[in-house]
């Protein structure tokens, strides 16, 4: 299996082999991160631009750390508000990034599909760091790496994703990463926060909708709780955060009823006391911190694969784009 | 010219083979393989002038209409300023004459400033040349104002064209709500946003006892409401667009297969040329619309030609303007649909000629005609479009069917000399003689 892609926009059209390749590479990167000096020269002299057009602290820091651990030159651009309000369009901005020599553009944007728009118009590689409600492929991959670590092979495993599915790029990318690895995904949340088509039974392969949280959790092998944005209540999509917690929250009582060893994930940042109780968020089942570490490794793996894929095509048979063992990643 | 032995279709969709005179002159053209159509009337186009001249002007829009086979085109009133004063109507009429393309038929706003609050001076607007009234782009949300428009519109003797959309349901949606919007993570516009509005509009029209025309019907459910209302004897008419007769919401995800084609051609997802209001719906809706066209529930096919400057489309999907540029491509798409067996040519021509004329309460333009080569293939490139609006998801696609001549008021205003050259009587004989 060789890495072929120029962009990471969504894992929706990825094969299982491609996902496995990234997870293997990420595992190698975890060992780099465990070293006393967490830095390799793999991307020395390469330019990675982090273009965060939507506010983000965690994902931005994770990408920045990943790029720096590979010795890449990084620039960070943040912008807020819609392009139209700013008077500068997304197209203007990416043309500028291109002119400045960006080789990899990591893009976070509030509009679903924005990374496709950019990828069509630049010669750089584009990594989607989250677009609107659509996809967050590095989150899907880091959740897969985390669940692999906790459960081993995901074949036949049942993963319950609970919360605001409608507005969640995490839910979509989890589906598009875990299902190819053999998992079955159960989506659960208030009817107002699950797409109507999916509730009506037209769901992606490997996915089922379960309106009752206790049934969704009863036979789950793992649970992913999603962040509930407070604006949803203000927009009239649910009556109150209190009712949300009691009806769909991963409360201490619900966590206690899970089968032994069932892990709980959350993409962060958490609203403790709303979608997840504090005691669960920081309890023995929680893999939240593991997710953070794995996130850096997955992002290193993707940056490395994208930056070295070109070299691989120049020299046929070159192993540069195959998963590197820790020894092969220059220390 | 005289086109000999051409397949000719009249405004009611009836066919015959005969010689057809187009304009003056005794030039004789071999019409075999060509189709002579009546002048087509587009009930719904945005010519963008005044206010958005970088997207389209009356002159470019009138020429694009003619190149597309329309000899008359209704210009919607959602310009800046809105067409809500007699002077503005008169100016449009004058610019339409000067353009020497298709006839430009101004549609004036229903309410002052298209704000939905108070009626515009409908009688005076009609006197100045408005052929109909519409706040298109927006529905008349206030049901009382809508009732007054329908009742008062009778004294102006012009139809009210309503854009049916319940904005409290469509909210910030950017595409049809369904499986594709769920997968793409785009905010949806449910079919019910149109159906709820159509149900209200029909109820108010019944109350007002007045004629109503519904614009761009796009869902099977809305069509069914119109069908039932017609059965009850309500004076309601409706139109459908060529894109709603050919494309589905799968196009937003990158499909470029017409509903009668196998999935093969694919584009990029989130291409804003697929963003249109009402949105591209499902295959079931498209098929329902074709049955409505054939059974006469749908009175007219109207382009809803919505050209936009690239700055309004070369942005994120959610930010992009709604609309497809349609005048140049409409006829080719419809002819291809007919060739694929979606419907019969008679129904399509009726909905492009006598149907829209009836909606406007006018007779079909007897001195207008269009000559078409239904087998001519062309590629939709920016340069091939006469409209300034290049915003069509058909860009790059091969279409079949091209207008070779168009006649307005007995005058040949467009002719494709290249296409006609080899068909001139005497030409073939001259070649044979060497």
XYZ file of C-alpha atoms in Angstrom:
765
model
C 0.000 0.000 0.000
C 1.427 3.332 -1.052
C 0.116 6.755 -0.177
C -1.431 8.311 -3.278
C -3.517 11.246 -2.137
C -2.695 14.893 -2.544
C -5.366 16.105 -0.134
C -7.063 14.951 3.046
C -10.597 16.315 2.678
C -12.767 13.525 4.097
C -12.215 9.835 4.738
C -15.571 9.086 3.125
C -14.028 7.714 -0.064
C -11.019 6.087 1.600
C -10.345 2.378 1.478
C -9.698 0.382 4.615
C -6.066 0.015 3.507
C -5.587 3.748 3.350
C -6.976 4.186 6.841
C -4.756 1.358 8.122
C -1.726 2.984 6.515
C -2.338 6.253 8.351
C -2.944 4.442 11.652
C 0.305 2.500 11.264
C 2.191 5.664 10.453
C 0.574 7.388 13.433
C 1.667 4.538 15.689
C 5.234 5.137 14.527
C 4.799 8.827 15.301
C 3.600 8.014 18.825
C 7.001 6.536 19.465
C 8.669 9.724 18.232
C 6.458 11.660 20.621
C 7.561 9.386 23.480
C 11.223 10.299 22.974
C 12.908 12.834 25.259
C 13.362 15.196 22.275
C 10.142 15.030 20.342
C 11.404 16.247 17.021
C 12.467 14.737 13.703
C 13.793 16.582 10.666
C 11.416 14.840 8.232
C 9.751 18.072 7.027
C 12.714 20.422 7.444
C 12.430 23.305 4.986
C 8.801 22.526 4.093
C 6.112 25.135 4.574
C 2.895 24.287 6.364
C 0.286 27.019 6.657
C -2.373 26.651 9.315
C -5.316 28.654 8.033
C -7.945 28.732 10.740
C -10.902 30.708 9.445
C -12.970 29.488 12.389
C -11.963 29.758 16.017
C -10.160 26.707 17.361
C -7.573 26.265 20.042
C -7.171 22.537 20.451
C -7.033 21.446 16.832
C -4.795 24.353 15.897
C -2.337 23.596 18.696
C -2.380 19.920 17.788
C -1.511 20.641 14.141
C 1.092 23.187 15.152
C 2.759 20.725 17.490
C 2.626 18.029 14.816
C 4.210 20.269 12.184
C 6.899 21.482 14.584
C 7.707 17.934 15.671
C 8.468 17.240 12.014
C 10.587 20.437 11.799
C 8.324 22.099 9.238
C 8.147 25.872 8.910
C 4.702 26.863 10.091
C 2.649 29.993 9.683
C -0.677 30.519 11.351
C -3.440 32.631 9.874
C -6.602 33.147 11.807
C -9.668 34.924 10.575
C -13.147 35.274 11.862
C -16.413 36.258 10.337
C -17.597 35.346 6.891
C -15.454 36.157 3.889
C -18.150 38.431 2.577
C -18.174 40.544 5.733
C -14.411 40.824 5.696
C -14.408 41.984 2.124
C -11.685 39.469 1.300
C -12.914 36.252 -0.184
C -11.649 32.799 0.624
C -10.424 32.681 -2.961
C -8.303 35.818 -2.431
C -6.806 34.392 0.738
C -5.848 31.030 -0.736
C -4.316 32.662 -3.791
C -2.157 34.650 -1.419
C -1.157 31.517 0.487
C -0.255 29.907 -2.789
C 1.867 32.879 -3.836
C 3.665 32.764 -0.485
C 4.737 29.208 -1.230
C 2.534 27.148 1.062
C 3.068 23.442 0.333
C 0.513 22.131 2.783
C -2.512 24.140 3.836
C -4.317 23.006 6.964
C -7.770 24.551 6.756
C -10.412 24.986 9.437
C -13.546 26.668 8.145
C -17.115 27.142 9.277
C -18.567 26.379 5.823
C -19.109 22.751 4.825
C -17.153 22.056 1.651
C -14.684 24.951 1.980
C -11.642 22.589 1.725
C -12.958 21.258 -1.612
C -13.214 24.814 -2.878
C -9.615 25.486 -1.845
C -8.221 22.158 -3.101
C -9.661 22.889 -6.562
C -7.799 26.174 -6.738
C -4.311 25.626 -5.286
C -1.352 23.421 -6.105
C -0.670 22.879 -2.388
C -1.959 19.881 -0.484
C -4.989 20.634 1.650
C -5.777 19.008 4.988
C -9.291 19.554 6.248
C -9.077 20.490 9.921
C -12.861 20.628 10.170
C -15.388 22.121 7.724
C -18.783 23.196 8.987
C -20.975 20.225 9.770
C -19.317 18.078 7.150
C -16.031 16.424 8.074
C -13.142 16.415 10.490
C -11.049 13.597 9.079
C -8.146 13.897 11.516
C -10.640 13.574 14.379
C -12.101 10.448 12.795
C -8.633 8.967 12.412
C -7.547 9.840 15.944
C -10.754 8.349 17.327
C -10.048 5.187 15.320
C -6.489 5.056 16.662
C -7.779 5.557 20.205
C -10.456 2.879 19.871
C -7.974 0.467 18.300
C -5.726 1.026 21.320
C -8.563 0.331 23.731
C -10.485 -2.430 21.935
C -8.042 -3.954 19.464
C -9.605 -5.008 16.184
C -12.807 -2.993 15.540
C -14.476 -5.673 13.419
C -18.052 -6.092 14.639
C -17.587 -3.624 17.494
C -20.536 -1.347 18.279
C -19.733 2.319 18.764
C -22.482 4.591 20.096
C -22.188 8.270 19.129
C -24.449 10.382 21.306
C -25.453 14.008 20.980
C -25.837 16.683 18.321
C -25.368 14.545 15.220
C -26.894 17.069 12.784
C -24.242 19.749 13.272
C -21.365 17.360 13.927
C -18.486 16.947 11.523
C -16.975 14.623 14.143
C -19.914 12.216 13.905
C -19.676 12.113 10.096
C -15.924 11.538 10.080
C -16.164 8.934 12.833
C -18.698 7.072 10.694
C -16.482 7.336 7.618
C -13.433 6.052 9.485
C -14.811 3.464 11.901
C -17.200 1.726 9.496
C -14.483 0.865 6.929
C -12.540 -0.665 9.850
C -15.441 -3.031 10.508
C -17.244 -1.212 13.324
C -21.004 -0.635 13.451
C -22.059 2.830 14.504
C -25.233 3.679 16.407
C -26.222 7.345 16.279
C -28.306 8.682 19.133
C -29.549 12.160 19.931
C -32.604 14.391 20.119
C -34.719 14.116 16.944
C -34.106 17.823 16.277
C -30.369 17.181 16.215
C -30.279 14.149 13.896
C -30.687 14.651 10.112
C -34.256 13.815 9.066
C -33.146 11.424 6.298
C -31.001 9.423 8.691
C -33.850 9.237 11.209
C -36.090 8.074 8.392
C -33.867 5.068 7.763
C -31.766 6.331 4.845
C -28.428 6.095 6.643
C -24.831 5.543 5.524
C -23.665 1.915 5.398
C -22.878 0.417 8.790
C -24.928 3.020 10.643
C -28.176 2.773 12.599
C -30.253 5.439 14.364
C -31.454 4.713 17.887
C -33.636 7.380 19.517
C -33.349 5.944 23.041
C -30.007 6.603 24.685
C -30.245 3.756 27.177
C -30.875 1.257 24.389
C -28.009 2.774 22.390
C -25.671 2.350 25.341
C -26.874 -1.093 26.438
C -24.790 -3.133 24.027
C -22.174 -0.539 23.091
C -18.502 -1.502 23.024
C -17.495 2.159 23.087
C -19.217 5.530 23.507
C -18.415 8.845 21.874
C -20.174 11.839 23.421
C -20.468 14.959 21.268
C -20.262 18.552 22.337
C -23.610 20.312 22.608
C -23.296 23.912 21.559
C -25.367 26.152 23.778
C -26.676 28.055 20.744
C -28.781 25.005 19.853
C -30.984 25.599 22.841
C -31.222 29.309 22.012
C -32.207 28.398 18.435
C -35.141 26.402 19.766
C -33.794 22.950 18.906
C -34.192 21.738 22.475
C -36.132 22.929 25.502
C -33.356 23.149 28.092
C -29.831 21.999 28.822
C -31.122 20.391 32.029
C -33.547 18.234 30.076
C -30.816 17.457 27.568
C -28.546 16.155 30.327
C -31.253 14.013 31.882
C -32.416 12.605 28.536
C -29.269 12.290 26.415
C -26.342 13.101 28.709
C -23.663 10.558 29.563
C -24.384 10.833 33.251
C -22.641 9.060 36.079
C -25.608 6.649 36.327
C -25.565 5.805 32.636
C -21.787 5.344 32.640
C -22.123 2.963 35.591
C -24.540 0.772 33.639
C -22.123 0.367 30.710
C -20.461 -2.985 30.400
C -17.056 -3.246 32.087
C -14.197 -1.847 30.090
C -16.348 0.187 27.708
C -14.386 3.373 27.000
C -15.838 6.880 26.623
C -14.475 9.431 24.165
C -15.235 13.096 23.580
C -13.742 15.359 20.907
C -13.601 18.304 23.306
C -14.025 20.871 24.499
C -16.507 19.360 26.948
C -19.547 20.973 28.544
C -19.252 19.090 31.785
C -22.654 18.646 33.349
C -24.439 18.875 29.995
C -23.473 16.134 27.533
C -21.138 14.418 29.995
C -20.854 14.479 33.766
C -17.542 15.699 35.165
C -16.999 12.431 37.026
C -17.349 10.523 33.751
C -15.206 12.964 31.766
C -12.357 12.438 34.210
C -13.207 8.912 35.323
C -11.547 5.586 34.567
C -13.479 4.985 31.351
C -12.455 8.309 29.829
C -9.934 8.275 26.986
C -10.106 12.016 26.429
C -6.435 12.653 27.193
C -5.372 9.708 25.071
C -7.321 11.287 22.197
C -5.285 14.471 22.537
C -1.965 12.634 22.280
C -3.187 10.473 19.427
C -4.365 13.593 17.640
C -0.829 14.928 17.385
C 0.432 11.557 16.111
C -2.273 11.267 13.451
C -1.618 14.805 12.229
C 2.144 14.107 12.103
C 1.445 10.984 10.099
C -0.675 12.836 7.540
C 1.758 15.733 7.190
C 4.560 13.234 6.704
C 2.666 11.179 4.123
C 1.575 14.250 2.147
C 5.031 15.824 2.224
C 6.864 12.696 1.169
C 4.369 11.246 -1.320
C 5.813 13.375 -4.139
C 9.323 12.049 -3.486
C 7.929 8.529 -3.681
C 6.525 9.015 -7.154
C 9.820 10.368 -8.481
C 11.703 7.251 -7.500
C 9.712 4.170 -8.264
C 10.002 1.605 -5.528
C 11.080 4.175 -2.994
C 9.678 3.285 0.377
C 9.321 6.888 1.467
C 5.562 6.776 1.343
C 5.190 3.456 3.094
C 4.735 3.435 6.842
C 8.020 4.282 8.437
C 9.109 2.410 11.496
C 10.351 4.541 14.373
C 13.915 3.770 13.319
C 13.223 4.966 9.794
C 11.832 8.247 10.944
C 15.090 10.114 11.369
C 15.631 11.087 14.967
C -35.809 32.554 -46.012
C -38.020 29.618 -46.791
C -37.234 26.425 -44.934
C -38.396 23.466 -46.989
C -39.838 20.216 -45.778
C -39.148 21.017 -42.141
C -40.738 19.298 -39.188
C -42.882 22.066 -37.785
C -44.525 22.277 -34.358
C -47.225 24.834 -33.566
C -47.722 26.632 -30.225
C -50.142 23.922 -29.079
C -47.553 21.242 -29.783
C -49.092 19.853 -32.960
C -46.692 18.610 -35.605
C -46.661 18.792 -39.392
C -44.050 18.655 -42.166
C -44.166 21.685 -44.425
C -42.336 24.660 -45.832
C -41.948 27.488 -43.339
C -41.223 31.099 -44.122
C -38.828 32.841 -41.736
C -38.557 36.579 -42.312
C -38.211 38.142 -45.740
C -36.138 36.940 -48.666
C -36.374 34.071 -51.080
C -33.357 32.108 -49.898
C -34.399 28.465 -49.773
C -33.032 26.181 -47.087
C -33.266 22.395 -46.818
C -35.172 21.866 -43.571
C -34.864 18.112 -43.342
C -33.519 17.142 -39.916
C -34.339 20.570 -38.506
C -37.337 21.547 -36.390
C -39.299 24.760 -36.755
C -40.745 25.916 -33.453
C -43.025 28.808 -32.623
C -41.470 31.705 -30.762
C -40.811 30.468 -27.229
C -41.841 32.604 -24.254
C -39.818 32.522 -21.054
C -42.050 33.527 -18.174
C -39.206 33.887 -15.726
C -35.756 35.385 -16.127
C -33.553 37.758 -14.182
C -32.004 40.317 -16.479
C -30.394 42.092 -13.485
C -30.744 45.615 -14.818
C -30.772 48.035 -13.077
C -28.369 47.355 -10.244
C -26.442 44.230 -11.169
C -25.129 45.013 -14.630
C -21.973 42.965 -14.127
C -24.204 39.865 -13.902
C -26.449 40.659 -16.878
C -28.029 43.567 -18.734
C -31.251 43.835 -20.651
C -29.184 43.777 -23.840
C -27.113 40.677 -23.015
C -30.101 38.891 -21.491
C -32.305 39.598 -24.508
C -29.600 38.271 -26.830
C -29.010 35.193 -24.675
C -32.741 34.515 -24.706
C -32.857 34.730 -28.486
C -29.819 32.465 -28.872
C -31.580 30.024 -26.586
C -34.761 30.027 -28.696
C -36.891 32.421 -26.652
C -38.382 35.252 -28.665
C -39.952 36.803 -25.569
C -38.582 36.919 -22.063
C -40.186 38.141 -18.841
C -37.779 40.210 -16.742
C -38.234 39.817 -13.005
C -38.447 42.837 -10.770
C -35.856 42.025 -8.093
C -33.419 44.626 -9.304
C -32.028 47.637 -7.443
C -34.157 49.620 -7.434
C -36.997 47.122 -7.702
C -39.316 47.640 -10.675
C -42.113 49.233 -8.674
C -42.677 52.523 -10.497
C -44.123 53.167 -13.982
C -40.995 55.073 -15.075
C -38.843 52.037 -14.387
C -41.155 49.824 -16.420
C -41.081 52.289 -19.310
C -37.284 52.371 -19.192
C -37.131 48.573 -19.357
C -39.492 48.570 -22.316
C -37.239 51.088 -24.091
C -34.063 49.143 -23.364
C -35.753 45.974 -24.484
C -36.625 47.549 -27.839
C -33.089 48.832 -28.251
C -31.574 45.415 -27.514
C -33.123 43.904 -30.655
C -32.939 40.456 -29.130
C -35.919 38.662 -27.675
C -38.938 40.795 -26.771
C -38.424 41.986 -23.197
C -41.616 41.807 -21.150
C -41.246 43.653 -17.850
C -42.708 42.093 -14.730
C -43.298 44.683 -12.016
C -43.138 44.192 -8.268
C -46.303 43.300 -6.370
C -45.352 45.421 -3.391
C -43.485 48.670 -3.084
C -39.768 47.966 -2.921
C -40.631 44.235 -2.914
C -40.891 44.591 0.840
C -44.185 42.738 1.128
C -45.910 45.539 3.051
C -47.927 47.761 0.695
C -49.137 47.215 -2.843
C -47.272 48.881 -5.657
C -49.395 50.952 -8.107
C -50.471 47.895 -10.034
C -52.850 49.572 -12.487
C -50.356 52.271 -13.431
C -47.565 49.706 -13.735
C -49.736 47.709 -16.109
C -50.447 50.839 -18.160
C -46.692 51.475 -18.406
C -46.180 48.016 -19.884
C -45.863 45.529 -17.021
C -47.146 42.143 -18.237
C -47.435 40.612 -14.752
C -46.547 41.208 -11.119
C -44.107 39.319 -8.940
C -41.953 39.849 -5.874
C -39.947 36.834 -7.051
C -36.882 36.090 -5.017
C -39.178 36.533 -2.057
C -42.674 35.296 -1.322
C -45.366 37.780 -0.281
C -45.202 36.562 3.296
C -48.136 38.484 4.731
C -51.235 36.535 3.709
C -53.478 39.613 3.890
C -51.181 41.596 1.584
C -51.150 38.602 -0.739
C -54.947 38.492 -0.736
C -55.123 42.206 -1.547
C -52.617 41.706 -4.381
C -54.713 38.946 -5.921
C -57.952 40.890 -5.579
C -56.570 44.237 -6.700
C -54.479 42.628 -9.462
C -57.718 41.848 -11.295
C -58.297 45.553 -11.937
C -54.871 45.730 -13.541
C -55.769 42.784 -15.750
C -52.415 41.117 -15.154
C -51.545 37.879 -13.359
C -49.822 37.627 -9.997
C -46.770 35.343 -10.167
C -45.927 34.054 -6.702
C -42.672 32.587 -5.425
C -43.893 29.929 -2.989
C -41.516 29.550 -0.078
C -42.184 29.397 3.648
C -39.059 31.040 4.986
C -39.740 29.903 8.540
C -39.163 26.365 7.214
C -36.432 26.997 4.641
C -34.499 29.147 7.140
C -30.819 29.194 6.234
C -30.979 26.095 4.059
C -28.810 25.955 0.961
C -29.941 22.706 -0.705
C -32.778 20.183 -0.648
C -33.190 18.572 2.781
C -32.684 14.846 2.402
C -30.066 12.157 2.385
C -27.585 14.179 0.359
C -27.760 17.239 2.630
C -27.379 14.947 5.647
C -24.241 13.384 4.192
C -22.737 16.673 3.006
C -23.475 18.507 6.250
C -25.301 21.302 4.472
C -28.395 23.001 5.895
C -31.496 21.696 4.174
C -34.567 23.282 2.614
C -37.341 20.734 3.134
C -39.895 20.046 0.415
C -42.484 21.190 2.957
C -41.115 24.751 2.773
C -42.542 24.908 -0.740
C -45.603 22.777 -0.110
C -46.743 24.766 2.932
C -46.462 27.962 0.893
C -48.319 26.476 -2.089
C -51.115 25.302 0.213
C -51.452 28.793 1.665
C -51.297 30.453 -1.739
C -54.053 28.206 -3.062
C -56.245 28.850 -0.040
C -55.840 32.610 -0.420
C -56.484 32.441 -4.171
C -59.694 30.549 -3.444
C -60.692 33.232 -0.948
C -59.826 36.030 -3.357
C -61.542 34.348 -6.278
C -58.630 35.482 -8.404
C -56.172 33.950 -10.813
C -52.801 32.856 -9.431
C -49.608 31.650 -11.084
C -47.095 29.680 -9.007
C -43.454 30.012 -9.971
C -40.820 27.287 -10.151
C -42.748 24.383 -8.619
C -40.136 21.793 -7.666
C -41.630 19.060 -5.493
C -44.009 16.194 -6.162
C -46.103 17.321 -3.196
C -46.491 20.904 -4.430
C -47.446 19.604 -7.863
C -50.095 17.377 -6.318
C -51.618 20.370 -4.512
C -51.819 22.257 -7.819
C -53.326 19.226 -9.538
C -56.039 18.937 -6.869
C -56.754 22.682 -7.017
C -57.141 22.556 -10.794
C -59.470 19.601 -10.427
C -61.570 21.777 -8.093
C -61.756 24.412 -10.799
C -59.423 26.973 -9.230
C -57.858 29.402 -11.728
C -54.301 28.443 -10.934
C -51.347 27.930 -13.258
C -47.781 26.919 -12.556
C -44.349 26.681 -14.100
C -41.323 24.410 -13.753
C -37.683 25.065 -14.645
C -35.472 23.019 -16.984
C -33.032 22.328 -14.151
C -35.774 20.892 -11.947
C -36.741 18.678 -14.906
C -33.226 17.303 -15.341
C -30.989 17.546 -12.263
C -31.202 16.227 -8.706
C -29.691 17.044 -5.336
C -26.999 14.460 -6.145
C -25.488 17.203 -8.322
C -24.527 19.080 -5.150
C -22.470 16.032 -4.162
C -20.743 16.039 -7.558
C -22.982 14.023 -9.872
C -23.343 15.416 -13.369
C -25.744 12.780 -14.698
C -29.139 13.962 -15.913
C -31.955 12.036 -14.314
C -32.348 9.951 -17.495
C -28.658 9.059 -17.638
C -26.699 6.383 -15.816
C -24.429 7.738 -13.144
C -21.167 8.268 -14.938
C -19.992 11.845 -15.209
C -18.840 13.230 -11.910
C -17.698 16.653 -10.816
C -16.544 18.111 -7.543
C -18.845 18.264 -4.516
C -19.970 21.636 -3.147
C -19.801 23.319 -6.562
C -21.839 26.487 -6.017
C -23.226 26.405 -9.569
C -25.628 23.761 -8.206
C -26.976 26.179 -5.587
C -30.408 27.338 -6.661
C -33.713 28.274 -5.047
C -35.875 26.246 -4.948
C -33.131 23.664 -4.633
C -32.514 20.700 -6.933
C -34.764 17.963 -5.558
C -34.850 14.152 -5.769
C -35.273 11.866 -8.743
C -38.845 11.091 -7.619
C -39.648 14.811 -7.763
C -38.129 15.167 -11.235
C -40.176 12.247 -12.534
C -43.347 13.624 -10.934
C -42.733 16.986 -12.622
C -42.476 15.284 -16.015
C -45.818 13.551 -15.499
C -47.278 16.909 -14.468
C -45.922 18.434 -17.645
C -47.354 15.726 -19.856
C -50.781 15.659 -18.164
C -51.073 19.448 -18.346
C -50.907 20.207 -14.619
C -47.811 22.255 -15.415
C -48.650 25.107 -17.772
C -45.221 26.437 -18.561
C -41.527 25.715 -18.547
C -39.663 28.838 -17.428
C -35.906 29.145 -17.087
C -35.616 31.163 -13.839
C -32.442 32.321 -15.572
C -30.366 33.706 -12.693
C -27.000 34.932 -13.928
C -24.411 35.964 -11.380
C -21.020 37.607 -11.594
C -18.294 35.165 -10.561
C -17.638 37.034 -7.297
C -21.108 35.958 -6.102
C -20.429 32.293 -6.886
C -16.670 31.847 -6.372
C -17.148 31.553 -2.623
C -18.022 28.923 -0.015
C -21.231 27.012 -0.814
C -23.155 28.559 2.086
C -22.108 32.077 1.032
C -22.819 31.689 -2.689
C -25.790 33.342 -4.344
C -28.715 31.159 -5.407
C -29.306 30.719 -9.125
C -28.435 28.987 -12.369
C -27.821 30.763 -15.654
C -30.282 29.010 -17.932
C -31.321 30.868 -21.091
C -28.551 29.448 -23.277
C -28.960 25.817 -22.274
C -32.680 25.356 -21.528
C -33.855 24.211 -24.940
C -30.974 21.762 -25.477
C -31.569 20.144 -22.081
C -35.297 19.798 -22.798
C -34.701 18.338 -26.265
C -32.266 15.817 -24.768
C -34.870 14.871 -22.164
C -37.421 14.329 -24.921
C -34.944 12.227 -26.891
C -34.382 10.162 -23.741
C -38.126 9.535 -23.460
C -38.916 11.679 -20.410
C -41.820 13.314 -22.228
C -43.126 14.198 -25.663
C -42.028 17.134 -27.772
C -45.602 18.389 -28.070
C -45.957 18.845 -24.314
C -42.614 20.606 -24.097
C -43.374 23.028 -26.943
C -46.841 23.732 -25.584
C -45.269 24.597 -22.210
C -42.792 26.915 -23.910
C -45.235 28.648 -26.279
C -49.020 28.598 -25.819
C -48.786 27.736 -22.107
C -46.841 30.816 -20.989
C -48.902 33.003 -23.364
C -52.062 31.796 -21.629
C -50.545 32.557 -18.220
C -49.935 36.125 -19.403
C -53.347 36.321 -21.048
C -51.885 37.053 -24.479
C -51.981 35.268 -27.831
C -48.817 33.442 -28.939
C -46.651 35.715 -31.101
C -47.661 34.603 -34.586
C -44.765 36.455 -36.252
C -42.102 34.799 -34.111
C -40.392 31.513 -34.892
C -37.305 29.509 -34.069
C -35.373 27.047 -36.209
C -33.525 24.336 -34.306
C -31.034 21.626 -35.222
C -31.877 18.975 -32.614
C -28.787 16.901 -33.410
C -26.137 19.636 -33.328
C -23.741 19.009 -30.467
C -21.947 21.723 -28.610
C -19.898 22.040 -25.478
C -21.054 24.423 -22.780
C -18.034 26.674 -22.438
C -18.000 30.191 -21.006
C -17.541 31.559 -24.543
C -20.460 29.524 -25.912
C -22.876 31.256 -23.540
C -24.360 34.539 -24.728
C -25.405 35.384 -21.177
C -22.914 37.161 -18.955
C -23.786 34.577 -16.304
C -21.484 31.559 -16.644
C -22.899 30.022 -13.470
C -24.238 26.713 -14.698
C -23.361 23.208 -13.530
C -23.462 22.245 -17.220
C -20.183 24.029 -17.852
C -17.881 21.641 -19.695
C -20.709 19.316 -20.682
C -21.661 18.303 -24.195
C -25.256 19.165 -25.069
C -27.287 18.284 -28.140
C -29.642 20.784 -29.781
C -28.857 24.252 -31.038
C -30.859 27.195 -32.345
C -29.854 28.030 -35.928
C -32.231 30.948 -36.523
C -34.691 33.048 -34.543
C -37.343 35.400 -35.860
C -39.012 38.187 -33.887
C -41.939 40.065 -35.407
C -41.142 38.714 -38.854
C -37.509 39.819 -38.682
C -34.633 37.323 -38.544
C -32.751 38.585 -35.505
C -30.404 35.666 -35.109
C -28.980 33.250 -37.625
C -26.096 30.828 -37.455
C -24.666 31.223 -40.940
C -22.233 28.374 -40.449
C -25.030 25.940 -39.733
C -27.272 27.190 -42.557
C -24.609 27.430 -45.241
C -24.521 23.785 -46.234
C -28.333 23.704 -46.373
C -28.938 26.462 -48.930
C -30.818 25.226 -51.970
C -28.476 25.375 -54.863
C -25.468 24.939 -52.631
C -25.439 21.135 -52.803
C -26.141 21.181 -56.529
C -23.325 23.654 -57.056
C -20.929 21.308 -55.278
C -22.198 18.348 -57.291
C -21.628 20.239 -60.534
C -18.086 20.969 -59.336
